[in-house]
mmCIF file of C-alpha atoms in Angstrom:
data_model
loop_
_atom_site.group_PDB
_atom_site.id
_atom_site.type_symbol
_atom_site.label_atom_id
_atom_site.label_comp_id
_atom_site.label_asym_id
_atom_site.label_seq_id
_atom_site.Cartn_x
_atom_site.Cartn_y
_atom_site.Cartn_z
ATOM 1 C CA UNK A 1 0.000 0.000 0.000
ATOM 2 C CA UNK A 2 1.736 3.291 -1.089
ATOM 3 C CA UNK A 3 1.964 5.921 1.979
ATOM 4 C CA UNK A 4 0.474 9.551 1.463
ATOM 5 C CA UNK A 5 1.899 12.486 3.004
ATOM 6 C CA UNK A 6 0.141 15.991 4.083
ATOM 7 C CA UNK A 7 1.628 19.250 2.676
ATOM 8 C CA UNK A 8 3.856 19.817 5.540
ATOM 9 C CA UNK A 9 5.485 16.416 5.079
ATOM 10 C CA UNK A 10 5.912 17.131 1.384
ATOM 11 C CA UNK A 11 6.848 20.620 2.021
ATOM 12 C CA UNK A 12 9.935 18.809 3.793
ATOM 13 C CA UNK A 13 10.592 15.941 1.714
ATOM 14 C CA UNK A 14 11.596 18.511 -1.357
ATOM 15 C CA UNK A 15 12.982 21.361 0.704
ATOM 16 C CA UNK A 16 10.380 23.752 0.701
ATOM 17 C CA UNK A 17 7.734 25.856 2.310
ATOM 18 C CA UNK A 18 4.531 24.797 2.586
ATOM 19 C CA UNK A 19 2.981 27.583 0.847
ATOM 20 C CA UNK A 20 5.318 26.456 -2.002
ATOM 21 C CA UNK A 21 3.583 23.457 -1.750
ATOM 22 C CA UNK A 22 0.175 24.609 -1.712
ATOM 23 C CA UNK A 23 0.813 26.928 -4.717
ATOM 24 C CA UNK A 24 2.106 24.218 -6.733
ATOM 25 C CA UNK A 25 -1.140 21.924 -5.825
ATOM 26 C CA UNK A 26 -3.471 25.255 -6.794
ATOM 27 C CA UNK A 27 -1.654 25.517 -10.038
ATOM 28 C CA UNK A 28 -2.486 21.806 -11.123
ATOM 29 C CA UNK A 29 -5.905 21.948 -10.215
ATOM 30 C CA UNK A 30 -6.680 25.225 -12.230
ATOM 31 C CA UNK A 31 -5.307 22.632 -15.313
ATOM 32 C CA UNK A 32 -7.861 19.920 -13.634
ATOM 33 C CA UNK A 33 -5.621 17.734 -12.164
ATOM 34 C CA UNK A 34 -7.072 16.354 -8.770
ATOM 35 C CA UNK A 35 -5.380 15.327 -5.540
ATOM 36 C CA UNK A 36 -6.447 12.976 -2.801
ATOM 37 C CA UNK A 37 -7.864 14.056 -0.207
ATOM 38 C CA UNK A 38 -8.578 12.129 3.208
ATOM 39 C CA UNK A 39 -11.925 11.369 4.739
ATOM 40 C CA UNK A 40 -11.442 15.093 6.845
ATOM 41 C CA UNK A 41 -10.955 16.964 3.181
ATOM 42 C CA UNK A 42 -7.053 17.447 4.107
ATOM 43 C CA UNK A 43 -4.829 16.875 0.911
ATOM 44 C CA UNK A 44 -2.429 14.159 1.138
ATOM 45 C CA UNK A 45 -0.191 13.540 -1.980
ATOM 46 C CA UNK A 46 1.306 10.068 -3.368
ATOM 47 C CA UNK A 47 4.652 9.570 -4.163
ATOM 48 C CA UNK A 48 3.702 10.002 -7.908
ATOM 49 C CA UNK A 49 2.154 13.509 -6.812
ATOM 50 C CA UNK A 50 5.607 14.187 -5.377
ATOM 51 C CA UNK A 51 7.696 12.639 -7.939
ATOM 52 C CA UNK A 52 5.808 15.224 -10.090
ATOM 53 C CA UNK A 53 6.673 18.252 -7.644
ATOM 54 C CA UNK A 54 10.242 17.420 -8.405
ATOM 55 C CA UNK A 55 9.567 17.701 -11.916
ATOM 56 C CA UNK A 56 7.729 20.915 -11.709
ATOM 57 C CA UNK A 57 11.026 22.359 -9.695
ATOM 58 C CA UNK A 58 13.205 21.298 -11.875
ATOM 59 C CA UNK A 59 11.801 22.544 -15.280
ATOM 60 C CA UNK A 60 11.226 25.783 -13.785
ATOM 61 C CA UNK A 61 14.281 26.446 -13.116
ATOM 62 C CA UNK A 62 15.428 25.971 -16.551
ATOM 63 C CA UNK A 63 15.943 29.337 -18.368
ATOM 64 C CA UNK A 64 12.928 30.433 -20.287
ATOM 65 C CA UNK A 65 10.375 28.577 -18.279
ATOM 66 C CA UNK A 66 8.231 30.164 -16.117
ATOM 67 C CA UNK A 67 6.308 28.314 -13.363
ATOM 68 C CA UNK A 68 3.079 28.634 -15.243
ATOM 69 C CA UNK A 69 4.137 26.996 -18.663
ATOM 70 C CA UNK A 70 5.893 24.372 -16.043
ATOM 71 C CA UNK A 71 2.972 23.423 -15.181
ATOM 72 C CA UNK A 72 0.912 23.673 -18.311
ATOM 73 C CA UNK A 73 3.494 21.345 -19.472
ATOM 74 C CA UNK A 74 3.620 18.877 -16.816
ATOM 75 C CA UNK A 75 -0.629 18.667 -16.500
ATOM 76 C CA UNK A 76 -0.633 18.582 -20.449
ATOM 77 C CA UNK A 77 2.024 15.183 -20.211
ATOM 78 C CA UNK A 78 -0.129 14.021 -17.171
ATOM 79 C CA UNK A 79 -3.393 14.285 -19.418
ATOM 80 C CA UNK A 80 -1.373 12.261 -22.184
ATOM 81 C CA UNK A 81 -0.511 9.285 -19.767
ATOM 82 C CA UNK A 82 -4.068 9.045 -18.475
ATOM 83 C CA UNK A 83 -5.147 9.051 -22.071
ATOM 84 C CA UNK A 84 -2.438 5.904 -22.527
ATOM 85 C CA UNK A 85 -3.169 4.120 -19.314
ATOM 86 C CA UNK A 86 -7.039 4.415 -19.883
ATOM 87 C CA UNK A 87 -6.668 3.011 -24.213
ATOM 88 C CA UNK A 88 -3.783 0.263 -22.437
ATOM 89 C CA UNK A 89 -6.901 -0.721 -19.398
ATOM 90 C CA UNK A 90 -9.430 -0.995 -22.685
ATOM 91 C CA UNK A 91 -6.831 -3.341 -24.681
ATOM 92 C CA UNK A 92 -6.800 -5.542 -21.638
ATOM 93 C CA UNK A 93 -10.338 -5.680 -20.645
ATOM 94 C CA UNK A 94 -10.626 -6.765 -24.307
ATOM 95 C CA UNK A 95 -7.582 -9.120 -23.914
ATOM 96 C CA UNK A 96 -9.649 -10.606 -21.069
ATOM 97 C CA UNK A 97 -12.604 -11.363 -22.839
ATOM 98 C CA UNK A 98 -11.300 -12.860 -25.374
ATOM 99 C CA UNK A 99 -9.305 -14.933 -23.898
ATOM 100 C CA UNK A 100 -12.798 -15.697 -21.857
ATOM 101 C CA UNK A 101 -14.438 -16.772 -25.119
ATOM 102 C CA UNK A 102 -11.648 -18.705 -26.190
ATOM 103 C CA UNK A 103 -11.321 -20.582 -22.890
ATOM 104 C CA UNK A 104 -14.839 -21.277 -22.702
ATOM 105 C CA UNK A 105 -14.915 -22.314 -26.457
ATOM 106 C CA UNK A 106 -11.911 -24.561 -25.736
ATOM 107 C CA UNK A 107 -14.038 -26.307 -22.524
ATOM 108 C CA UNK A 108 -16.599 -27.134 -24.850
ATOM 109 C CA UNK A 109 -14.681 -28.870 -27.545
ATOM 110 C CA UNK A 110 -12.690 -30.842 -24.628
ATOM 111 C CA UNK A 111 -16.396 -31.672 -23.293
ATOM 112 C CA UNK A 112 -17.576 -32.845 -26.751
ATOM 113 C CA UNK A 113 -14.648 -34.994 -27.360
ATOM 114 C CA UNK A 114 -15.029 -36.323 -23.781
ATOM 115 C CA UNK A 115 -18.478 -37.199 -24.865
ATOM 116 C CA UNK A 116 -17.674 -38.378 -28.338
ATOM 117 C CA UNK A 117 -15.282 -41.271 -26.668
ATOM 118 C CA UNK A 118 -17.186 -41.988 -24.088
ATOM 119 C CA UNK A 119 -20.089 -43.021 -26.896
ATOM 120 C CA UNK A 120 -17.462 -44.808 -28.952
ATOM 121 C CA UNK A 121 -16.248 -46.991 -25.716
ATOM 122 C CA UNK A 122 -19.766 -48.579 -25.592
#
């Protein structure tokens, strides 16, 4: 089970303030990305989440990038990788069912042949 941390925790883990913290959450939700939250409504982020904070502070630090086009490009490769995972999830759902039919299809041949020889032993 993957461990969540609170903004304070995070805030620490990368060497930074809170309110750093909080800004950078408030700037990927304007681009509708969506962090947990825990059954009191406090925000607790996943080591992905954080993972992607490290991103953010490193390519906005790189000359020409400001924090906002940071983050338009980080949500934008975020939205991409959902779009993957969610077409790579429908491939194997299909996968699945297939392999369903063919199993099933299989079972009944094996049946009929079972039946065919035990006809063929009388």
């Amino acid at each position: 089970m993957s461990e969540y941390k609170n903004v304070e925790e995070v805030a620490k883990t990368l060497d930074i303030k809170p309110s750093t913290v909080k800004k950078y959450y408030l700037l990927f939700e304007q681009h509708n990305f969506r962090f947990i939250r825990s059954n009191q409504g406090k925000l607790m982020f996943s080591s992905s989440d954080i993972e992607m904070f490290k991103k953010l502070i490193k390519l906005k630090n790189e000359p020409g990038i400001t924090l906002s086009n940071a983050v338009k490009q980080l949500a934008s490769e975020l939205k991409d990788t959902k779009e993957v995972l969610f077409a790579i999830k429908e491939i194997e759902s299909n996968m699945i069912n297939r392999f369903n039919y063919i199993d099933l299809k299989l079972n009944n041949l094996l049946n009929s042949l079972a039946l065919s020889r035990g006809k063929d032993s009388f």
